Coordinates of C-alpha atoms in Angstrom, one line a residue:
M256 CA 13.5 -35.1 -22.1
D257 CA 15.9 -33.3 -19.9
Q258 CA 18.6 -35.8 -18.9
Q259 CA 18.6 -34.4 -15.3
I260 CA 14.9 -35.5 -14.9
L261 CA 15.9 -39.0 -15.8
H262 CA 18.3 -39.3 -12.9
D263 CA 16.6 -37.2 -10.2
D264 CA 13.4 -38.4 -8.6
K265 CA 12.4 -35.0 -7.2
K266 CA 12.8 -33.4 -10.6
L267 CA 10.9 -36.2 -12.2
Q268 CA 8.0 -35.7 -9.8
K269 CA 8.0 -32.0 -10.4
A270 CA 8.1 -32.4 -14.1
F271 CA 5.3 -35.0 -14.0
F272 CA 3.1 -32.7 -11.9
N273 CA 3.9 -29.7 -14.0
F274 CA 2.6 -31.6 -17.0
L275 CA -0.3 -33.3 -15.2
I276 CA -1.9 -30.2 -13.7
P277 CA -2.7 -28.5 -17.0
V278 CA -4.0 -31.9 -18.4
M279 CA -6.3 -32.3 -15.4
L280 CA -7.4 -28.7 -15.6
A281 CA -8.1 -29.1 -19.3
N282 CA -10.2 -32.2 -18.6
V283 CA -12.1 -30.4 -15.9
L284 CA -12.6 -27.3 -18.0
Q285 CA -13.8 -29.3 -21.0
S286 CA -16.3 -31.1 -18.7
L287 CA -17.4 -27.7 -17.3
G288 CA -18.0 -26.5 -20.8
Q289 CA -20.1 -29.6 -21.5
V290 CA -21.9 -29.2 -18.2
F291 CA -22.9 -25.6 -19.1
G292 CA -24.3 -26.9 -22.4
M293 CA -26.2 -29.7 -20.6
F294 CA -27.5 -27.1 -18.1
I295 CA -28.7 -24.8 -20.8
V296 CA -30.3 -27.6 -22.8
G297 CA -31.8 -29.5 -19.8
R298 CA -33.1 -26.5 -18.0
N299 CA -34.5 -24.5 -21.0
L300 CA -35.2 -27.1 -23.7
G301 CA -36.3 -29.9 -21.3
V302 CA -35.5 -33.5 -20.6
D303 CA -36.4 -34.6 -24.1
A304 CA -33.6 -32.4 -25.6
L305 CA -31.2 -33.7 -23.0
A306 CA -32.1 -37.2 -23.8
A307 CA -31.7 -36.5 -27.6
I308 CA -28.0 -35.6 -26.9
S309 CA -27.6 -38.6 -24.7
A310 CA -29.1 -41.0 -27.3
F311 CA -26.7 -39.8 -30.0
F312 CA -23.5 -39.6 -28.0
P313 CA -22.5 -43.3 -27.9
F314 CA -22.4 -43.5 -31.7
F315 CA -20.6 -40.2 -32.0
F316 CA -18.0 -41.6 -29.6
F317 CA -17.8 -44.7 -31.7
L318 CA -16.7 -42.6 -34.7
M319 CA -14.5 -40.3 -32.6
A320 CA -12.6 -43.5 -31.6
F321 CA -10.7 -43.2 -34.8
A322 CA -9.4 -39.7 -34.0
I323 CA -8.6 -40.8 -30.4
G324 CA -6.7 -43.8 -31.6
I325 CA -4.7 -41.8 -34.1
G326 CA -4.0 -39.1 -31.5
S327 CA -2.9 -41.7 -29.0
G328 CA -0.6 -43.4 -31.4
S329 CA 1.0 -40.2 -32.8
S330 CA 1.6 -38.8 -29.3
I331 CA 3.7 -41.9 -28.5
L332 CA 5.7 -41.6 -31.7
V333 CA 6.1 -37.9 -31.2
G334 CA 7.2 -38.5 -27.6
Q335 CA 9.7 -41.2 -28.5
T336 CA 11.3 -39.2 -31.4
Y337 CA 11.3 -36.0 -29.3
G338 CA 12.9 -37.8 -26.3
A339 CA 15.6 -39.1 -28.7
G340 CA 16.3 -35.5 -29.9
N341 CA 15.3 -36.5 -33.5
H342 CA 13.2 -33.4 -34.4
E343 CA 13.2 -34.1 -38.1
K344 CA 11.7 -37.6 -37.6
M345 CA 9.2 -36.1 -35.2
K346 CA 8.0 -33.6 -37.9
E347 CA 7.6 -36.5 -40.3
V348 CA 5.3 -38.2 -37.7
V349 CA 3.2 -35.0 -37.5
G350 CA 2.9 -34.6 -41.3
V351 CA 2.0 -38.2 -41.9
T352 CA -0.5 -38.2 -39.1
L353 CA -2.2 -35.0 -40.4
A354 CA -2.5 -36.5 -43.9
F355 CA -4.0 -39.7 -42.5
T356 CA -6.3 -37.8 -40.1
T357 CA -7.7 -35.7 -43.0
I358 CA -8.7 -38.8 -45.0
I359 CA -10.2 -40.6 -42.0
S360 CA -12.1 -37.6 -40.8
I361 CA -13.8 -37.1 -44.2
V362 CA -14.8 -40.7 -44.5
V363 CA -16.2 -40.7 -40.9
A364 CA -18.0 -37.5 -41.5
I365 CA -19.8 -38.8 -44.6
F366 CA -20.6 -42.1 -43.1
G367 CA -22.0 -40.7 -39.8
G368 CA -23.9 -37.8 -41.4
F369 CA -25.8 -40.0 -43.9
F370 CA -26.4 -43.1 -41.8
I371 CA -27.2 -41.6 -38.4
E372 CA -31.0 -41.9 -38.7
W373 CA -30.9 -45.6 -39.4
I374 CA -28.4 -46.1 -36.6
L375 CA -30.4 -44.2 -34.0
R376 CA -33.5 -46.2 -35.0
F377 CA -31.5 -49.4 -34.6
M378 CA -30.4 -48.2 -31.1
Q379 CA -34.1 -48.0 -30.2
T380 CA -34.0 -44.3 -29.6
P381 CA -37.3 -43.2 -28.1
A382 CA -39.6 -41.8 -30.9
N383 CA -40.2 -38.5 -29.0
I384 CA -36.5 -37.5 -29.3
L385 CA -35.5 -39.2 -32.6
D386 CA -35.9 -36.2 -34.9
M387 CA -33.9 -33.9 -32.5
S388 CA -31.1 -36.4 -32.2
I389 CA -30.8 -36.8 -36.0
S390 CA -30.6 -33.1 -36.6
Y391 CA -28.1 -32.4 -33.8
A392 CA -25.9 -35.3 -34.9
Q393 CA -25.7 -34.4 -38.6
I394 CA -24.4 -31.0 -37.8
L395 CA -21.6 -32.4 -35.7
F396 CA -20.7 -35.2 -38.2
F397 CA -20.5 -33.0 -41.3
T398 CA -18.0 -30.7 -39.5
L399 CA -16.0 -33.5 -38.0
P400 CA -12.7 -32.8 -39.8
I401 CA -12.4 -29.6 -37.8
M402 CA -12.6 -31.5 -34.6
F403 CA -10.3 -34.3 -35.7
W404 CA -7.5 -31.8 -36.7
Y405 CA -7.9 -29.8 -33.5
M406 CA -7.7 -33.0 -31.4
V407 CA -4.7 -34.6 -33.0
Y408 CA -2.7 -31.3 -32.9
T409 CA -3.2 -31.0 -29.2
T410 CA -1.9 -34.5 -28.7
F411 CA 1.2 -33.6 -30.8
M412 CA 2.0 -30.8 -28.3
R413 CA 1.5 -33.1 -25.3
G414 CA 3.9 -35.6 -27.0
V415 CA 6.7 -33.0 -26.7
G416 CA 5.8 -32.3 -23.1
D417 CA 3.8 -29.1 -23.7
S418 CA 0.5 -29.5 -21.8
K419 CA 0.2 -25.8 -21.1
T420 CA -0.5 -24.6 -24.6
P421 CA -3.4 -27.0 -25.2
F422 CA -4.9 -26.0 -21.9
L423 CA -4.7 -22.3 -22.7
F424 CA -6.4 -22.7 -26.0
L425 CA -9.0 -25.0 -24.4
V426 CA -9.8 -22.1 -22.1
I427 CA -10.4 -20.0 -25.2
S428 CA -12.5 -22.7 -26.8
V429 CA -14.8 -23.1 -23.7
I430 CA -15.2 -19.3 -23.4
L431 CA -16.2 -19.1 -27.1
N432 CA -18.6 -22.1 -26.7
I433 CA -20.3 -20.5 -23.7
A434 CA -20.5 -17.1 -25.6
F435 CA -21.9 -18.7 -28.7
L436 CA -24.4 -21.0 -27.0
P437 CA -27.2 -18.8 -25.8
P438 CA -27.4 -16.6 -28.9
L439 CA -27.6 -19.6 -31.2
V440 CA -29.9 -21.7 -29.0
F441 CA -32.3 -18.8 -28.1
G442 CA -31.9 -16.5 -31.2
W443 CA -30.3 -13.6 -29.5
L444 CA -28.6 -10.6 -31.3
G445 CA -30.9 -11.0 -34.2
L446 CA -29.8 -14.6 -35.0
P447 CA -32.3 -17.4 -35.8
E448 CA -33.5 -19.5 -32.9
F449 CA -31.8 -22.8 -33.6
G450 CA -32.9 -24.6 -30.4
L451 CA -30.9 -27.8 -29.7
N452 CA -29.1 -27.4 -33.0
G453 CA -27.7 -24.2 -31.7
A454 CA -25.6 -26.2 -29.2
A455 CA -24.1 -28.1 -32.1
Y456 CA -23.3 -24.9 -34.1
A457 CA -21.7 -23.4 -31.0
S458 CA -19.4 -26.4 -30.6
V459 CA -18.4 -26.3 -34.2
L460 CA -17.7 -22.6 -34.3
S461 CA -15.7 -22.6 -31.1
N462 CA -13.5 -25.4 -32.3
L463 CA -12.9 -23.8 -35.7
V464 CA -12.0 -20.4 -34.2
T465 CA -9.8 -21.9 -31.5
M466 CA -7.9 -24.1 -34.0
L467 CA -7.1 -21.1 -36.2
L468 CA -5.9 -19.0 -33.2
L469 CA -3.8 -22.0 -32.1
F470 CA -2.0 -22.2 -35.5
A471 CA -1.4 -18.4 -35.4
Y472 CA 0.0 -18.6 -31.9
L473 CA 2.4 -21.5 -32.8
H474 CA 3.7 -19.5 -35.7
R475 CA 4.2 -16.3 -33.7
T476 CA 6.0 -18.1 -30.9
K477 CA 8.1 -20.3 -33.3
H478 CA 6.9 -23.4 -31.5
I479 CA 8.7 -26.6 -32.5
L480 CA 5.3 -27.9 -33.8
R481 CA 4.2 -24.8 -35.7
L482 CA 2.4 -25.8 -38.9
D483 CA 4.9 -24.7 -41.6
K484 CA 6.8 -26.1 -44.6
S485 CA 9.0 -28.4 -42.4
I486 CA 5.8 -30.3 -41.4
L487 CA 3.7 -29.8 -44.5
Q488 CA 6.4 -31.3 -46.7
H489 CA 5.7 -34.6 -45.0
F490 CA 1.9 -34.3 -45.6
T491 CA 1.8 -37.8 -47.2
L492 CA 1.2 -41.4 -46.3
K493 CA 4.8 -42.4 -45.7
K494 CA 5.0 -46.2 -45.3
D495 CA 7.3 -46.7 -42.3
I496 CA 5.8 -44.0 -40.2
L497 CA 2.2 -44.9 -41.2
A498 CA 2.9 -48.6 -40.3
S499 CA 4.2 -47.6 -36.8
L500 CA 1.3 -45.2 -36.4
L501 CA -1.3 -47.8 -37.4
K502 CA 0.4 -50.4 -35.1
L503 CA -0.4 -48.1 -32.2
A504 CA -3.6 -46.4 -33.5
I505 CA -5.5 -49.5 -34.7
P506 CA -5.5 -51.3 -31.3
A507 CA -6.3 -47.9 -29.6
S508 CA -9.1 -47.3 -32.0
I509 CA -10.4 -50.9 -31.5
S510 CA -10.3 -50.3 -27.8
M511 CA -12.4 -47.1 -28.2
V512 CA -14.7 -48.8 -30.7
A513 CA -15.2 -51.7 -28.3
I514 CA -16.1 -49.2 -25.6
S515 CA -18.4 -47.1 -27.8
V516 CA -20.2 -50.0 -29.4
A517 CA -20.7 -51.4 -25.9
E518 CA -22.2 -48.1 -24.9
I519 CA -24.5 -48.2 -27.9
A520 CA -25.7 -51.7 -26.7
V521 CA -26.0 -50.5 -23.1
I522 CA -28.0 -47.4 -24.0
G523 CA -30.3 -49.7 -25.9
F524 CA -30.9 -51.5 -22.6
V525 CA -31.4 -48.2 -20.9
N526 CA -33.8 -46.8 -23.6
V527 CA -36.2 -49.6 -22.9
Y528 CA -36.9 -47.9 -19.6
G529 CA -37.9 -44.6 -21.3
S530 CA -36.6 -41.1 -21.9
N531 CA -36.1 -40.4 -18.1
A532 CA -33.7 -43.3 -17.9
T533 CA -31.9 -42.1 -21.1
A534 CA -31.6 -38.6 -19.6
A535 CA -30.3 -39.9 -16.3
Y536 CA -27.8 -42.1 -18.2
G537 CA -26.5 -39.0 -20.1
V538 CA -26.2 -36.8 -17.0
V539 CA -24.4 -39.3 -14.9
N540 CA -22.0 -40.0 -17.7
Q541 CA -21.3 -36.3 -17.8
V542 CA -20.7 -36.2 -14.0
A543 CA -18.6 -39.4 -14.4
S544 CA -16.2 -37.4 -16.6
Y545 CA -15.1 -35.7 -13.4
A546 CA -14.6 -38.9 -11.6
Q547 CA -12.4 -40.1 -14.5
V548 CA -10.4 -36.9 -14.7
P549 CA -7.5 -38.2 -12.6
A550 CA -7.4 -41.6 -14.3
M551 CA -7.4 -40.2 -17.9
S552 CA -5.0 -37.3 -17.1
I553 CA -2.5 -39.6 -15.3
A554 CA -2.7 -42.1 -18.2
I555 CA -1.8 -39.3 -20.7
A556 CA 1.0 -38.0 -18.5
T557 CA 2.3 -41.6 -18.0
S558 CA 2.2 -42.3 -21.7
V559 CA 4.1 -39.2 -22.6
F560 CA 6.8 -39.5 -19.9
V561 CA 7.3 -43.2 -20.6
A562 CA 7.6 -42.6 -24.4
Q563 CA 10.2 -39.9 -23.9
A564 CA 12.1 -41.9 -21.4
L565 CA 12.2 -44.8 -23.8
G566 CA 13.3 -42.5 -26.7
A567 CA 16.1 -41.3 -24.4
N568 CA 17.1 -45.0 -23.6
S569 CA 16.3 -44.5 -20.0
T570 CA 14.2 -47.6 -19.3
E571 CA 15.0 -47.5 -15.6
M572 CA 12.7 -44.5 -15.2
I573 CA 9.7 -46.2 -16.6
K574 CA 9.0 -48.1 -13.3
K575 CA 9.2 -44.8 -11.3
I576 CA 6.9 -43.0 -13.7
R577 CA 4.3 -45.8 -13.4
Q578 CA 4.4 -46.0 -9.6
L579 CA 4.0 -42.2 -9.4
G580 CA 1.0 -42.4 -11.6
V581 CA -0.7 -45.1 -9.6
L582 CA -0.2 -43.3 -6.3
I583 CA -1.6 -40.0 -7.7
N584 CA -4.6 -41.9 -9.1
Y585 CA -5.7 -43.2 -5.7
I586 CA -5.1 -39.9 -3.8
L587 CA -6.8 -37.6 -6.3
G588 CA -9.4 -40.0 -7.7
G589 CA -10.4 -41.1 -4.2
T590 CA -10.9 -37.5 -3.1
I591 CA -13.1 -36.6 -6.0
I592 CA -15.2 -39.8 -5.9
L593 CA -15.8 -39.4 -2.1
F594 CA -17.0 -35.8 -2.7
M595 CA -19.5 -37.1 -5.4
Y596 CA -20.9 -39.8 -3.0
L597 CA -21.4 -37.2 -0.3
F598 CA -23.1 -34.7 -2.5
A599 CA -24.7 -36.9 -5.2
E600 CA -28.3 -35.5 -5.0
P601 CA -27.4 -31.8 -5.1
I602 CA -25.0 -32.4 -8.0
L603 CA -27.5 -34.3 -10.1
S604 CA -30.4 -31.9 -9.2
F605 CA -28.3 -29.1 -10.8
F606 CA -29.0 -30.7 -14.2
I607 CA -32.3 -32.5 -13.7
D608 CA -35.6 -31.0 -12.3
Q609 CA -37.6 -34.2 -12.2
Q610 CA -37.3 -36.3 -9.0
N611 CA -37.8 -39.6 -10.7
T612 CA -34.9 -38.9 -13.1
V613 CA -32.7 -37.8 -10.2
L614 CA -33.4 -41.1 -8.4
I615 CA -32.4 -43.1 -11.4
A616 CA -29.2 -41.1 -11.8
K617 CA -28.3 -41.4 -8.1
N618 CA -28.6 -45.2 -8.1
Y619 CA -26.3 -45.3 -11.1
L620 CA -23.7 -43.1 -9.3
Y621 CA -23.9 -45.0 -6.0
I622 CA -23.5 -48.4 -7.7
A623 CA -20.7 -47.6 -10.1
F624 CA -18.5 -44.7 -9.1
W625 CA -16.2 -46.4 -6.6
S626 CA -14.9 -48.6 -9.4
Y627 CA -13.3 -45.7 -11.2
L628 CA -10.3 -46.1 -8.8
I629 CA -9.8 -49.6 -10.2
F630 CA -10.3 -48.1 -13.7
G631 CA -7.6 -45.5 -13.0
H632 CA -5.0 -48.1 -11.8
T633 CA -5.7 -50.1 -14.9
Q634 CA -5.3 -47.1 -17.2
T635 CA -1.9 -46.2 -15.7
V636 CA -0.6 -49.8 -16.2
S637 CA -2.0 -49.9 -19.7
A638 CA -0.5 -46.5 -20.6
T639 CA 2.9 -47.7 -19.5
M640 CA 2.7 -50.7 -21.8
R641 CA 1.3 -48.8 -24.8
A642 CA 3.9 -46.1 -24.6
T643 CA 6.5 -48.8 -25.2
G644 CA 4.7 -50.1 -28.3
V645 CA 2.9 -53.1 -26.5
V646 CA -0.7 -52.6 -27.6
L647 CA -2.1 -56.0 -28.6
W648 CA -2.7 -57.7 -25.3
P649 CA -4.0 -54.6 -23.5
T650 CA -6.5 -54.3 -26.3
I651 CA -7.5 -57.9 -26.1
F652 CA -8.1 -57.6 -22.3
L653 CA -10.2 -54.5 -22.7
V654 CA -12.4 -56.2 -25.3
I655 CA -12.8 -59.3 -23.1
A656 CA -13.8 -57.1 -20.1
I657 CA -16.4 -55.2 -22.1
W658 CA -17.8 -57.9 -24.4
V659 CA -17.5 -61.0 -22.2
V660 CA -18.4 -59.2 -18.9
E661 CA -20.0 -55.8 -19.2
V662 CA -22.5 -56.1 -22.0
P663 CA -23.7 -59.6 -21.3
L664 CA -24.0 -58.9 -17.6
A665 CA -25.9 -55.6 -18.2
F666 CA -28.3 -57.4 -20.5
V667 CA -28.9 -60.4 -18.2
L668 CA -29.3 -58.3 -15.0
S669 CA -31.5 -55.7 -16.6
H670 CA -33.8 -58.2 -18.5
Y671 CA -33.9 -61.3 -16.3
T672 CA -33.4 -60.2 -12.7
T673 CA -35.2 -58.0 -10.2
F674 CA -32.3 -55.5 -10.5
E675 CA -33.9 -54.2 -13.7
L676 CA -32.3 -50.9 -14.7
N677 CA -29.8 -51.1 -11.8
G678 CA -28.5 -54.2 -13.4
V679 CA -27.0 -52.1 -16.1
W680 CA -25.1 -50.0 -13.6
L681 CA -23.8 -53.1 -11.8
A682 CA -22.1 -54.3 -15.0
Y683 CA -19.6 -51.4 -15.0
P684 CA -17.7 -52.2 -11.7
A685 CA -17.7 -55.9 -12.6
A686 CA -16.0 -55.1 -16.0
F687 CA -13.5 -52.8 -14.4
C688 CA -12.4 -55.4 -11.9
V689 CA -12.0 -58.1 -14.5
H690 CA -10.1 -55.8 -16.7
F691 CA -7.7 -54.9 -13.9
V692 CA -7.0 -58.5 -13.1
L693 CA -6.2 -59.4 -16.7
Q694 CA -4.1 -56.3 -17.4
Y695 CA -2.1 -56.5 -14.3
A696 CA -1.4 -60.3 -14.7
Y697 CA 0.0 -59.7 -18.2
F698 CA 2.0 -56.7 -17.0
K699 CA 3.7 -58.9 -14.3
L700 CA 4.1 -62.1 -16.3
G701 CA 4.7 -60.8 -19.8
W702 CA 5.5 -57.1 -20.3
Q703 CA 8.2 -56.9 -17.5
K704 CA 10.2 -59.6 -19.3
R705 CA 10.4 -57.8 -22.6
T706 CA 13.4 -55.9 -24.0
L707 CA 12.1 -52.3 -24.6
K708 CA 13.2 -50.1 -27.5
A709 CA 11.8 -47.1 -29.4
M710 CA 9.7 -47.9 -32.5
L711 CA 11.2 -45.4 -35.0
S712 CA 14.9 -45.0 -36.0
D713 CA 16.7 -42.6 -38.4

């Protein structure tokens, strides 16, 4: 990290925004690409095809949690070593992470691919969409190593403060996905008509081509993280780095697993109300990705800047970074959420052509979306602590919020009260509020009293 940034508030704010904007645009663009896919599927293949994707997603997210956890942990270690100017140690982190990612992705791909049918049945997936969900899921699972590698490599680049390169290649990925989607779904250009499976093939191909182009670009520009001998020589499970990575990655993965398993439970509650409810759940979750863009992007930026500041032994900047992140969350997040409340029905009708499904989705949005501001504040506080290596308590509080509040409350309200399906939606803001109280209390009473230091040394 530039030492001038550490001692100049205006330069810090400028650097933070310069990093944040590409991250936000990347999240928006990624969601737009997914929206296009949902639009093609929902409008042309019907609500059942849309529901088939929605039914499969929570379990897919469950297995993706491992990649997300590894990426989160490695970006912190990359940020700390880069902030300290220790580029050799940073490349060790990258090499070890890639080796570990390769092993994990293969295991996850095999497990998900072979057991998805049993799992979808266990989740009470409606019978009319079960076969479509299985076929779609298996394509994505068996090609998961491609997605894992692409994901972790973009987190490496963000760890060194480069958010522009991942954004540029995400643009390429989305363009490729949009280009591949109609020919593979509808059988254009002499290709077979794959239907819903075409959406899965389009996703896999776009990720593969983009990853190869990314590696070529990093070599040509001599990027500090180009995949060459200096990184590949560390392609091994080195004990000290792997221990630090797992210290960060395991709690992060547990957090993501807790969220995804909860979603598996919740979609089971939703599925009871039929495929219209399942489709509404999937569409609103897609729309919610926009409401969460500020929160998730700010958390990423906060984590990277805090990690680099800690690596540079500038702990006095950590407070300023956190406060800046919280302020931006309420301004940007509030603006986006207000827009969604004002235009809820037109937005949802873009994806859904059945009025009953639109009504279900609109109730979900009205009940839950305001609480994403609380979610964003919590994410910024949590990102600050995690970037300094404090991961246990933030994970515990998340698990409590989900499994002591969200899931039990969703079950009780949807099964034993007149709220019925709306009871599921009410559980989300309740969990977000409890999570914020627990996280912020520990931040004030525990974390602020700690002596902070980087995790890796020479």
